[in-house]
mmCIF file of C-alpha atoms in Angstrom:
data_model
loop_
_atom_site.group_PDB
_atom_site.id
_atom_site.type_symbol
_atom_site.label_atom_id
_atom_site.label_comp_id
_atom_site.label_asym_id
_atom_site.label_seq_id
_atom_site.Cartn_x
_atom_site.Cartn_y
_atom_site.Cartn_z
ATOM 1 C CA UNK A 128 66.482 -38.098 28.025
ATOM 2 C CA UNK A 129 66.575 -36.496 31.420
ATOM 3 C CA UNK A 130 64.518 -39.460 32.742
ATOM 4 C CA UNK A 131 66.855 -42.101 31.371
ATOM 5 C CA UNK A 132 69.942 -40.096 32.895
ATOM 6 C CA UNK A 133 68.014 -39.989 36.227
ATOM 7 C CA UNK A 134 67.291 -43.722 36.110
ATOM 8 C CA UNK A 135 70.941 -44.492 35.252
ATOM 9 C CA UNK A 136 72.125 -42.428 38.171
ATOM 10 C CA UNK A 137 69.729 -44.217 40.454
ATOM 11 C CA UNK A 138 70.956 -47.620 39.094
ATOM 12 C CA UNK A 139 74.609 -46.619 39.486
ATOM 13 C CA UNK A 140 73.923 -45.515 43.007
ATOM 14 C CA UNK A 141 72.190 -48.715 44.065
ATOM 15 C CA UNK A 142 74.579 -51.100 42.331
ATOM 16 C CA UNK A 143 77.721 -49.391 43.725
ATOM 17 C CA UNK A 144 76.939 -50.627 47.259
ATOM 18 C CA UNK A 145 75.894 -53.866 49.069
ATOM 19 C CA UNK A 146 73.218 -53.730 51.776
ATOM 20 C CA UNK A 147 73.134 -54.050 55.415
ATOM 21 C CA UNK A 148 70.376 -54.022 57.846
ATOM 22 C CA UNK A 149 70.311 -51.940 61.183
ATOM 23 C CA UNK A 150 67.415 -50.339 62.814
ATOM 24 C CA UNK A 151 67.403 -47.732 65.577
ATOM 25 C CA UNK A 152 64.974 -45.107 67.020
ATOM 26 C CA UNK A 153 64.840 -42.107 64.944
ATOM 27 C CA UNK A 154 62.612 -40.090 67.201
ATOM 28 C CA UNK A 155 65.316 -38.008 68.736
ATOM 29 C CA UNK A 156 66.351 -36.637 65.284
ATOM 30 C CA UNK A 157 62.678 -36.173 64.211
ATOM 31 C CA UNK A 158 62.019 -34.052 67.284
ATOM 32 C CA UNK A 159 64.869 -31.786 66.574
ATOM 33 C CA UNK A 160 64.441 -31.527 62.864
ATOM 34 C CA UNK A 161 60.929 -30.401 63.315
ATOM 35 C CA UNK A 162 62.177 -27.252 65.163
ATOM 36 C CA UNK A 163 62.683 -25.758 61.923
ATOM 37 C CA UNK A 164 60.155 -25.441 59.146
ATOM 38 C CA UNK A 165 60.821 -26.794 55.549
ATOM 39 C CA UNK A 166 60.906 -23.185 54.360
ATOM 40 C CA UNK A 167 63.619 -22.337 57.041
ATOM 41 C CA UNK A 168 65.630 -25.182 55.787
ATOM 42 C CA UNK A 169 65.146 -24.179 52.255
ATOM 43 C CA UNK A 170 66.499 -20.736 53.075
ATOM 44 C CA UNK A 171 69.455 -21.962 54.922
ATOM 45 C CA UNK A 172 70.732 -24.793 52.709
ATOM 46 C CA UNK A 173 71.582 -24.792 48.949
ATOM 47 C CA UNK A 174 69.188 -26.423 46.671
ATOM 48 C CA UNK A 175 71.459 -29.463 46.256
ATOM 49 C CA UNK A 176 71.998 -29.605 50.252
ATOM 50 C CA UNK A 177 68.134 -29.493 50.578
ATOM 51 C CA UNK A 178 67.470 -32.120 48.173
ATOM 52 C CA UNK A 179 69.951 -34.595 49.881
ATOM 53 C CA UNK A 180 69.769 -33.662 53.509
ATOM 54 C CA UNK A 181 65.913 -33.090 53.659
ATOM 55 C CA UNK A 182 64.534 -35.123 50.811
ATOM 56 C CA UNK A 183 66.973 -37.969 50.911
ATOM 57 C CA UNK A 184 68.509 -37.478 47.668
ATOM 58 C CA UNK A 185 71.811 -38.770 46.452
ATOM 59 C CA UNK A 186 74.531 -36.746 44.694
ATOM 60 C CA UNK A 187 76.279 -38.251 41.451
ATOM 61 C CA UNK A 188 79.283 -40.437 42.301
ATOM 62 C CA UNK A 189 82.725 -38.984 41.869
ATOM 63 C CA UNK A 190 81.312 -35.351 41.667
ATOM 64 C CA UNK A 191 81.218 -34.420 45.468
ATOM 65 C CA UNK A 192 83.953 -32.083 47.097
ATOM 66 C CA UNK A 193 84.963 -34.758 49.513
ATOM 67 C CA UNK A 194 85.018 -38.088 47.751
ATOM 68 C CA UNK A 195 88.798 -37.906 47.334
ATOM 69 C CA UNK A 196 89.715 -35.724 50.169
ATOM 70 C CA UNK A 197 92.142 -36.863 52.947
ATOM 71 C CA UNK A 198 93.143 -33.875 55.076
ATOM 72 C CA UNK A 199 93.210 -34.280 58.848
ATOM 73 C CA UNK A 200 90.242 -32.791 60.694
ATOM 74 C CA UNK A 201 86.533 -33.636 61.297
ATOM 75 C CA UNK A 202 83.526 -33.882 58.999
ATOM 76 C CA UNK A 203 80.358 -32.081 60.366
ATOM 77 C CA UNK A 204 76.820 -32.000 59.238
ATOM 78 C CA UNK A 205 76.269 -29.371 56.701
ATOM 79 C CA UNK A 206 72.816 -28.439 58.071
ATOM 80 C CA UNK A 207 73.544 -28.148 61.792
ATOM 81 C CA UNK A 208 77.286 -28.487 62.327
ATOM 82 C CA UNK A 209 77.152 -31.721 64.525
ATOM 83 C CA UNK A 210 80.459 -33.626 64.362
ATOM 84 C CA UNK A 211 79.979 -36.832 62.381
ATOM 85 C CA UNK A 212 83.330 -38.417 61.404
ATOM 86 C CA UNK A 213 87.061 -38.069 62.309
ATOM 87 C CA UNK A 214 89.366 -37.882 59.146
ATOM 88 C CA UNK A 215 91.172 -40.938 60.626
ATOM 89 C CA UNK A 216 87.899 -42.995 59.803
ATOM 90 C CA UNK A 217 88.002 -41.900 56.143
ATOM 91 C CA UNK A 218 89.234 -44.500 53.578
ATOM 92 C CA UNK A 219 89.473 -44.952 49.867
ATOM 93 C CA UNK A 220 86.570 -47.004 48.732
ATOM 94 C CA UNK A 221 86.316 -46.258 45.053
ATOM 95 C CA UNK A 222 82.667 -46.073 45.197
ATOM 96 C CA UNK A 223 82.607 -42.311 44.242
ATOM 97 C CA UNK A 224 81.440 -40.984 47.632
ATOM 98 C CA UNK A 225 83.366 -40.250 50.865
ATOM 99 C CA UNK A 226 83.534 -43.462 52.898
ATOM 100 C CA UNK A 227 84.188 -43.796 56.663
ATOM 101 C CA UNK A 228 84.544 -46.998 58.712
ATOM 102 C CA UNK A 229 82.995 -45.416 61.821
ATOM 103 C CA UNK A 230 80.960 -42.404 62.952
ATOM 104 C CA UNK A 231 81.719 -40.485 65.943
ATOM 105 C CA UNK A 232 79.735 -42.236 68.943
ATOM 106 C CA UNK A 233 76.149 -40.733 69.183
ATOM 107 C CA UNK A 234 76.576 -38.538 66.076
ATOM 108 C CA UNK A 235 74.322 -40.591 63.696
ATOM 109 C CA UNK A 236 71.183 -42.588 63.903
ATOM 110 C CA UNK A 237 70.057 -45.342 61.541
ATOM 111 C CA UNK A 238 66.853 -46.287 59.830
ATOM 112 C CA UNK A 239 65.859 -49.259 57.369
ATOM 113 C CA UNK A 240 65.453 -47.803 53.975
ATOM 114 C CA UNK A 241 63.259 -50.016 51.664
ATOM 115 C CA UNK A 242 63.251 -47.547 48.699
ATOM 116 C CA UNK A 243 63.856 -48.852 45.186
ATOM 117 C CA UNK A 244 63.007 -52.471 45.992
ATOM 118 C CA UNK A 245 65.748 -53.069 48.186
ATOM 119 C CA UNK A 246 66.699 -53.032 51.873
ATOM 120 C CA UNK A 247 69.608 -50.791 53.118
ATOM 121 C CA UNK A 248 70.352 -48.842 56.272
ATOM 122 C CA UNK A 249 70.065 -45.166 55.972
ATOM 123 C CA UNK A 250 72.253 -42.957 58.168
ATOM 124 C CA UNK A 251 71.070 -39.571 59.354
ATOM 125 C CA UNK A 252 72.487 -36.823 61.744
ATOM 126 C CA UNK A 253 71.469 -37.507 65.185
ATOM 127 C CA UNK A 254 71.105 -33.746 65.837
ATOM 128 C CA UNK A 255 68.902 -32.563 62.966
ATOM 129 C CA UNK A 256 67.828 -35.706 61.142
ATOM 130 C CA UNK A 257 69.562 -34.775 57.999
ATOM 131 C CA UNK A 258 70.147 -37.653 55.395
ATOM 132 C CA UNK A 259 73.779 -38.391 55.013
ATOM 133 C CA UNK A 260 73.831 -41.594 53.046
ATOM 134 C CA UNK A 261 73.807 -45.198 53.880
ATOM 135 C CA UNK A 262 76.094 -47.749 55.798
ATOM 136 C CA UNK A 263 77.195 -51.159 54.387
ATOM 137 C CA UNK A 264 79.094 -54.225 55.560
ATOM 138 C CA UNK A 265 81.813 -54.050 52.829
ATOM 139 C CA UNK A 266 84.177 -51.702 54.685
ATOM 140 C CA UNK A 267 87.820 -52.442 55.746
ATOM 141 C CA UNK A 268 87.852 -55.898 57.573
ATOM 142 C CA UNK A 269 90.945 -54.766 59.532
ATOM 143 C CA UNK A 270 88.801 -51.958 61.241
ATOM 144 C CA UNK A 271 85.080 -52.190 61.639
ATOM 145 C CA UNK A 272 84.114 -53.682 58.356
ATOM 146 C CA UNK A 273 81.702 -50.944 57.808
ATOM 147 C CA UNK A 274 81.365 -48.418 55.004
ATOM 148 C CA UNK A 275 79.510 -45.244 55.656
ATOM 149 C CA UNK A 276 78.803 -44.197 52.015
ATOM 150 C CA UNK A 277 78.216 -40.449 52.496
ATOM 151 C CA UNK A 278 77.064 -37.608 50.242
ATOM 152 C CA UNK A 279 79.749 -34.780 50.167
ATOM 153 C CA UNK A 280 77.050 -32.246 49.935
ATOM 154 C CA UNK A 281 75.677 -33.372 53.365
ATOM 155 C CA UNK A 282 79.110 -32.817 55.281
ATOM 156 C CA UNK A 283 81.512 -30.000 55.690
ATOM 157 C CA UNK A 284 85.153 -30.404 56.607
ATOM 158 C CA UNK A 285 86.787 -28.629 59.552
ATOM 159 C CA UNK A 286 90.382 -28.496 59.260
ATOM 160 C CA UNK A 287 92.448 -29.773 62.256
#
């Protein structure tokens, strides 16, 4: 039963979004993330944060703290505090995860993700390499057209 639920969650995650390809160098983040051991990350992060940020997991849709949160401020990496998104970039996407139409310049890096038999663009913190989510080309056309589909557990909100 647990396997069926897990498979359904993965299918829900994969089908809730459309794919986009974007490749950048991840060496910068890899060099910084290796400054901490996996044991150190495990001690600093909650189990769920570790699963998402370090093991590239995905939280269930509509369960995260920030999927329907619209206060003014900034969203930072839950692992290292790097500023990632301004609240002005957040929009309602109805996909179940916090969605932003742009990241703060230089705050994230991208990597092609070919897991689960599809090609998507993974978004990671440029400072520590933590997995944040994925970016897609189905965002608001009146702004950037991008949708940064982000795990709530990978970010923290800092009120303005």
